[in-house]
Amino acid sequence: RHNLQVWEWLKQSKIMAIGWTAIRVWLGIMWIQAGWAKLFGAENAGFLHHNGAAVAGFAAHAVPAYTWWGSFLQNFVVPNSGWIAIWVAFAEFVIGVALVAGLFTRGAAAGSLVLLFTYVMSGTASVCAFSALWAIVVLTMWRTSSWLGIDGLVASYRQHHKHERHLHGPVRQFLSRVAAGTSTIENK
């Protein structure tokens, strides 16, 4: 099975890495702004205070995409809106920081999709679909989109120092012998 050459180029091109990184950073900034407003800005009172009144109001008055989702909102989200509001505020902010930094890029993009899914299912018709599209792009192109980020630095370090991983084998063997009581430093 072979992929199209264009697809492979999109996934591996250093030129496209700049584009994927720009999308990742833009998406991260959007999440940071949303989380910041809930943690420290105008939406703070509705999310971190008043038992999550913003989430309870949103869930209670949502126009869900499916009846089962409406039941979930009414029977789970509304009664638990206090801790859910805190979780949403911190999740949005942390996802944004991770995407901007290129740290745990796949997990951050997946978390972004989960949050966007819940918003769309609850009847939010804003930029969620557009953001979800870009989150899917980041998730699909995570290797290239994280080259310019912490994930890329870690991958580069591991690739350049993979020969050093074998140096730990003798240390592990020695510690195993010491734990078994069969070796000391003098016995080597």
PDB file of C-alpha atoms in Angstrom:
ATOM      1  CA  ARG A   1       0.000   0.000   0.000  1.00  0.00           C
ATOM      2  CA  HIS A   2       1.413   3.324  -1.039  1.00  0.00           C
ATOM      3  CA  ASN A   3       0.381   6.818  -0.084  1.00  0.00           C
ATOM      4  CA  LEU A   4       0.227   9.568  -2.648  1.00  0.00           C
ATOM      5  CA  GLN A   5       3.499  11.450  -3.020  1.00  0.00           C
ATOM      6  CA  VAL A   6       1.703  14.721  -2.306  1.00  0.00           C
ATOM      7  CA  TRP A   7       0.386  13.297   0.979  1.00  0.00           C
ATOM      8  CA  GLU A   8       3.841  12.125   1.989  1.00  0.00           C
ATOM      9  CA  TRP A   9       5.270  15.538   1.102  1.00  0.00           C
ATOM     10  CA  LEU A  10       2.587  17.257   3.210  1.00  0.00           C
ATOM     11  CA  LYS A  11       3.441  15.000   6.160  1.00  0.00           C
ATOM     12  CA  GLN A  12       7.235  15.295   5.896  1.00  0.00           C
ATOM     13  CA  SER A  13       8.007  18.659   4.327  1.00  0.00           C
ATOM     14  CA  LYS A  14       9.943  21.169   6.378  1.00  0.00           C
ATOM     15  CA  ILE A  15       8.209  23.903   4.399  1.00  0.00           C
ATOM     16  CA  MET A  16       4.802  22.572   5.414  1.00  0.00           C
ATOM     17  CA  ALA A  17       6.029  22.180   8.999  1.00  0.00           C
ATOM     18  CA  ILE A  18       5.971  25.967   9.226  1.00  0.00           C
ATOM     19  CA  GLY A  19       2.344  25.997   8.051  1.00  0.00           C
ATOM     20  CA  TRP A  20       1.282  23.185  10.395  1.00  0.00           C
ATOM     21  CA  THR A  21       3.081  24.914  13.255  1.00  0.00           C
ATOM     22  CA  ALA A  22       1.274  28.175  12.490  1.00  0.00           C
ATOM     23  CA  ILE A  23      -2.062  26.332  12.584  1.00  0.00           C
ATOM     24  CA  ARG A  24      -1.114  24.599  15.844  1.00  0.00           C
ATOM     25  CA  VAL A  25      -0.052  27.874  17.465  1.00  0.00           C
ATOM     26  CA  TRP A  26      -3.162  29.709  16.208  1.00  0.00           C
ATOM     27  CA  LEU A  27      -5.418  26.983  17.621  1.00  0.00           C
ATOM     28  CA  GLY A  28      -3.488  27.106  20.892  1.00  0.00           C
ATOM     29  CA  ILE A  29      -3.891  30.871  21.143  1.00  0.00           C
ATOM     30  CA  MET A  30      -7.641  30.496  20.629  1.00  0.00           C
ATOM     31  CA  TRP A  31      -7.784  28.015  23.521  1.00  0.00           C
ATOM     32  CA  ILE A  32      -5.584  30.195  25.739  1.00  0.00           C
ATOM     33  CA  GLN A  33      -7.888  33.158  25.142  1.00  0.00           C
ATOM     34  CA  ALA A  34     -10.984  31.090  25.937  1.00  0.00           C
ATOM     35  CA  GLY A  35      -9.420  29.577  29.057  1.00  0.00           C
ATOM     36  CA  TRP A  36      -7.987  32.893  30.224  1.00  0.00           C
ATOM     37  CA  ALA A  37     -11.417  34.552  30.032  1.00  0.00           C
ATOM     38  CA  LYS A  38     -12.816  31.782  32.220  1.00  0.00           C
ATOM     39  CA  LEU A  39      -9.932  31.725  34.685  1.00  0.00           C
ATOM     40  CA  PHE A  40      -9.113  35.417  35.026  1.00  0.00           C
ATOM     41  CA  GLY A  41     -11.375  37.438  32.741  1.00  0.00           C
ATOM     42  CA  ALA A  42     -14.982  38.384  32.262  1.00  0.00           C
ATOM     43  CA  GLU A  43     -16.277  34.803  32.418  1.00  0.00           C
ATOM     44  CA  ASN A  44     -14.520  34.035  35.716  1.00  0.00           C
ATOM     45  CA  ALA A  45     -17.583  34.476  37.923  1.00  0.00           C
ATOM     46  CA  GLY A  46     -19.641  32.025  35.893  1.00  0.00           C
ATOM     47  CA  PHE A  47     -16.978  29.336  35.831  1.00  0.00           C
ATOM     48  CA  LEU A  48     -14.936  29.482  39.034  1.00  0.00           C
ATOM     49  CA  HIS A  49     -17.596  30.933  41.295  1.00  0.00           C
ATOM     50  CA  HIS A  50     -21.348  30.538  41.769  1.00  0.00           C
ATOM     51  CA  ASN A  51     -21.143  26.763  41.421  1.00  0.00           C
ATOM     52  CA  GLY A  52     -20.460  26.866  37.679  1.00  0.00           C
ATOM     53  CA  ALA A  53     -23.521  28.938  36.804  1.00  0.00           C
ATOM     54  CA  ALA A  54     -22.258  29.523  33.252  1.00  0.00           C
ATOM     55  CA  VAL A  55     -22.010  25.792  32.545  1.00  0.00           C
ATOM     56  CA  ALA A  56     -25.330  25.052  34.236  1.00  0.00           C
ATOM     57  CA  GLY A  57     -27.038  27.793  32.206  1.00  0.00           C
ATOM     58  CA  PHE A  58     -25.402  26.673  28.979  1.00  0.00           C
ATOM     59  CA  ALA A  59     -26.337  23.028  29.541  1.00  0.00           C
ATOM     60  CA  ALA A  60     -29.876  23.787  30.740  1.00  0.00           C
ATOM     61  CA  HIS A  61     -30.668  25.969  27.719  1.00  0.00           C
ATOM     62  CA  ALA A  62     -28.691  24.095  25.079  1.00  0.00           C
ATOM     63  CA  VAL A  63     -30.274  22.907  21.868  1.00  0.00           C
ATOM     64  CA  PRO A  64     -28.632  19.479  21.741  1.00  0.00           C
ATOM     65  CA  ALA A  65     -27.990  17.682  18.488  1.00  0.00           C
ATOM     66  CA  TYR A  66     -29.517  14.454  19.841  1.00  0.00           C
ATOM     67  CA  THR A  67     -31.998  13.633  22.587  1.00  0.00           C
ATOM     68  CA  TRP A  68     -29.532  11.363  24.363  1.00  0.00           C
ATOM     69  CA  TRP A  69     -27.081  14.271  24.512  1.00  0.00           C
ATOM     70  CA  GLY A  70     -29.816  16.489  25.944  1.00  0.00           C
ATOM     71  CA  SER A  71     -30.455  13.870  28.628  1.00  0.00           C
ATOM     72  CA  PHE A  72     -26.736  13.802  29.403  1.00  0.00           C
ATOM     73  CA  LEU A  73     -26.654  17.594  29.736  1.00  0.00           C
ATOM     74  CA  GLN A  74     -29.736  17.731  31.964  1.00  0.00           C
ATOM     75  CA  ASN A  75     -28.990  14.699  34.138  1.00  0.00           C
ATOM     76  CA  PHE A  76     -25.208  14.899  34.466  1.00  0.00           C
ATOM     77  CA  VAL A  77     -23.794  18.274  33.454  1.00  0.00           C
ATOM     78  CA  VAL A  78     -26.329  20.550  35.163  1.00  0.00           C
ATOM     79  CA  PRO A  79     -26.127  18.802  38.578  1.00  0.00           C
ATOM     80  CA  ASN A  80     -22.302  18.662  38.373  1.00  0.00           C
ATOM     81  CA  SER A  81     -21.759  22.072  36.802  1.00  0.00           C
ATOM     82  CA  GLY A  82     -19.493  23.319  39.616  1.00  0.00           C
ATOM     83  CA  TRP A  83     -16.572  20.973  39.048  1.00  0.00           C
ATOM     84  CA  ILE A  84     -17.238  20.681  35.299  1.00  0.00           C
ATOM     85  CA  ALA A  85     -16.916  24.476  34.932  1.00  0.00           C
ATOM     86  CA  ILE A  86     -13.552  24.459  36.716  1.00  0.00           C
ATOM     87  CA  TRP A  87     -12.401  21.507  34.616  1.00  0.00           C
ATOM     88  CA  VAL A  88     -13.456  23.208  31.355  1.00  0.00           C
ATOM     89  CA  ALA A  89     -11.695  26.477  32.257  1.00  0.00           C
ATOM     90  CA  PHE A  90      -8.423  24.754  33.132  1.00  0.00           C
ATOM     91  CA  ALA A  91      -8.671  22.291  30.223  1.00  0.00           C
ATOM     92  CA  GLU A  92      -9.086  25.074  27.680  1.00  0.00           C
ATOM     93  CA  PHE A  93      -6.105  26.968  29.081  1.00  0.00           C
ATOM     94  CA  VAL A  94      -3.826  23.913  29.402  1.00  0.00           C
ATOM     95  CA  ILE A  95      -4.716  22.645  25.918  1.00  0.00           C
ATOM     96  CA  GLY A  96      -3.862  26.076  24.548  1.00  0.00           C
ATOM     97  CA  VAL A  97      -0.507  26.264  26.319  1.00  0.00           C
ATOM     98  CA  ALA A  98       0.379  22.726  25.194  1.00  0.00           C
ATOM     99  CA  LEU A  99      -0.503  23.489  21.572  1.00  0.00           C
ATOM    100  CA  VAL A 100       1.453  26.752  21.524  1.00  0.00           C
ATOM    101  CA  ALA A 101       4.476  25.081  23.121  1.00  0.00           C
ATOM    102  CA  GLY A 102       4.218  21.978  20.940  1.00  0.00           C
ATOM    103  CA  LEU A 103       4.111  19.844  24.088  1.00  0.00           C
ATOM    104  CA  PHE A 104       2.092  16.606  24.016  1.00  0.00           C
ATOM    105  CA  THR A 105       0.785  17.792  20.651  1.00  0.00           C
ATOM    106  CA  ARG A 106      -1.327  14.714  19.885  1.00  0.00           C
ATOM    107  CA  GLY A 107      -2.973  14.722  23.300  1.00  0.00           C
ATOM    108  CA  ALA A 108      -3.624  18.458  23.175  1.00  0.00           C
ATOM    109  CA  ALA A 109      -5.169  18.214  19.696  1.00  0.00           C
ATOM    110  CA  ALA A 110      -7.310  15.258  20.811  1.00  0.00           C
ATOM    111  CA  GLY A 111      -8.404  17.176  23.926  1.00  0.00           C
ATOM    112  CA  SER A 112      -9.263  20.099  21.694  1.00  0.00           C
ATOM    113  CA  LEU A 113     -11.463  17.839  19.587  1.00  0.00           C
ATOM    114  CA  VAL A 114     -13.221  16.432  22.661  1.00  0.00           C
ATOM    115  CA  LEU A 115     -14.094  19.906  23.933  1.00  0.00           C
ATOM    116  CA  LEU A 116     -15.193  21.055  20.485  1.00  0.00           C
ATOM    117  CA  PHE A 117     -17.314  17.918  20.122  1.00  0.00           C
ATOM    118  CA  THR A 118     -19.145  18.691  23.355  1.00  0.00           C
ATOM    119  CA  TYR A 119     -19.757  22.278  22.291  1.00  0.00           C
ATOM    120  CA  VAL A 120     -21.092  21.307  18.857  1.00  0.00           C
ATOM    121  CA  MET A 121     -23.261  18.530  20.298  1.00  0.00           C
ATOM    122  CA  SER A 122     -24.720  21.091  22.692  1.00  0.00           C
ATOM    123  CA  GLY A 123     -25.840  23.321  19.855  1.00  0.00           C
ATOM    124  CA  THR A 124     -23.054  25.877  19.675  1.00  0.00           C
ATOM    125  CA  ALA A 125     -22.876  27.164  16.133  1.00  0.00           C
ATOM    126  CA  SER A 126     -19.781  29.316  16.341  1.00  0.00           C
ATOM    127  CA  VAL A 127     -16.288  28.681  15.045  1.00  0.00           C
ATOM    128  CA  CYS A 128     -16.246  25.196  16.599  1.00  0.00           C
ATOM    129  CA  ALA A 129     -16.422  23.357  13.285  1.00  0.00           C
ATOM    130  CA  PHE A 130     -13.636  25.499  11.845  1.00  0.00           C
ATOM    131  CA  SER A 131     -11.492  24.941  14.941  1.00  0.00           C
ATOM    132  CA  ALA A 132     -12.257  21.212  14.827  1.00  0.00           C
ATOM    133  CA  LEU A 133     -11.029  21.087  11.241  1.00  0.00           C
ATOM    134  CA  TRP A 134      -7.714  22.629  12.278  1.00  0.00           C
ATOM    135  CA  ALA A 135      -7.484  20.357  15.328  1.00  0.00           C
ATOM    136  CA  ILE A 136      -7.877  17.369  12.986  1.00  0.00           C
ATOM    137  CA  VAL A 137      -5.121  18.780  10.768  1.00  0.00           C
ATOM    138  CA  VAL A 138      -2.806  19.171  13.785  1.00  0.00           C
ATOM    139  CA  LEU A 139      -3.685  15.670  14.976  1.00  0.00           C
ATOM    140  CA  THR A 140      -3.060  14.198  11.519  1.00  0.00           C
ATOM    141  CA  MET A 141       0.162  16.118  10.939  1.00  0.00           C
ATOM    142  CA  TRP A 142       1.359  15.951  14.549  1.00  0.00           C
ATOM    143  CA  ARG A 143       4.876  14.786  13.684  1.00  0.00           C
ATOM    144  CA  THR A 144       5.491  17.689  11.347  1.00  0.00           C
ATOM    145  CA  SER A 145       3.491  20.268  13.292  1.00  0.00           C
ATOM    146  CA  SER A 146       5.460  19.531  16.453  1.00  0.00           C
ATOM    147  CA  TRP A 147       8.944  19.751  14.891  1.00  0.00           C
ATOM    148  CA  LEU A 148       9.019  23.381  15.986  1.00  0.00           C
ATOM    149  CA  GLY A 149       8.065  22.749  19.591  1.00  0.00           C
ATOM    150  CA  ILE A 150       9.015  20.860  22.721  1.00  0.00           C
ATOM    151  CA  ASP A 151       7.893  17.532  21.236  1.00  0.00           C
ATOM    152  CA  GLY A 152      10.252  18.155  18.316  1.00  0.00           C
ATOM    153  CA  LEU A 153      13.147  18.981  20.627  1.00  0.00           C
ATOM    154  CA  VAL A 154      12.569  15.829  22.662  1.00  0.00           C
ATOM    155  CA  ALA A 155      12.279  13.672  19.525  1.00  0.00           C
ATOM    156  CA  SER A 156      15.461  15.201  18.106  1.00  0.00           C
ATOM    157  CA  TYR A 157      17.336  14.626  21.366  1.00  0.00           C
ATOM    158  CA  ARG A 158      16.164  11.017  21.563  1.00  0.00           C
ATOM    159  CA  GLN A 159      17.095  10.390  17.936  1.00  0.00           C
ATOM    160  CA  HIS A 160      20.582  11.845  18.337  1.00  0.00           C
ATOM    161  CA  HIS A 161      21.221  10.010  21.615  1.00  0.00           C
ATOM    162  CA  LYS A 162      19.609   6.645  20.883  1.00  0.00           C
ATOM    163  CA  HIS A 163      23.001   4.939  20.990  1.00  0.00           C
ATOM    164  CA  GLU A 164      23.317   5.986  24.654  1.00  0.00           C
ATOM    165  CA  ARG A 165      20.223   4.012  25.653  1.00  0.00           C
ATOM    166  CA  HIS A 166      22.288   0.826  25.703  1.00  0.00           C
ATOM    167  CA  LEU A 167      24.645   2.241  28.312  1.00  0.00           C
ATOM    168  CA  HIS A 168      21.948   1.759  30.905  1.00  0.00           C
ATOM    169  CA  GLY A 169      21.880  -2.024  30.356  1.00  0.00           C
ATOM    170  CA  PRO A 170      24.985  -2.753  32.483  1.00  0.00           C
ATOM    171  CA  VAL A 171      23.698  -0.478  35.243  1.00  0.00           C
ATOM    172  CA  ARG A 172      20.344  -2.304  35.234  1.00  0.00           C
ATOM    173  CA  GLN A 173      22.105  -5.689  35.328  1.00  0.00           C
ATOM    174  CA  PHE A 174      24.299  -4.605  38.233  1.00  0.00           C
ATOM    175  CA  LEU A 175      21.325  -3.293  40.202  1.00  0.00           C
ATOM    176  CA  SER A 176      19.442  -6.528  39.561  1.00  0.00           C
ATOM    177  CA  ARG A 177      22.375  -8.546  40.914  1.00  0.00           C
ATOM    178  CA  VAL A 178      22.643  -6.279  43.975  1.00  0.00           C
ATOM    179  CA  ALA A 179      18.909  -6.597  44.636  1.00  0.00           C
ATOM    180  CA  ALA A 180      19.216 -10.380  44.399  1.00  0.00           C
ATOM    181  CA  GLY A 181      22.163 -10.289  46.800  1.00  0.00           C
ATOM    182  CA  THR A 182      24.495 -11.949  44.315  1.00  0.00           C
ATOM    183  CA  SER A 183      26.791  -9.046  43.549  1.00  0.00           C
ATOM    184  CA  THR A 184      28.594  -6.244  45.229  1.00  0.00           C
ATOM    185  CA  ILE A 185      30.893  -3.583  43.891  1.00  0.00           C
ATOM    186  CA  GLU A 186      33.945  -5.713  44.697  1.00  0.00           C
ATOM    187  CA  ASN A 187      32.602  -8.807  42.878  1.00  0.00           C
ATOM    188  CA  LYS A 188      31.767  -6.995  39.668  1.00  0.00           C
TER     189      LYS A 188
END
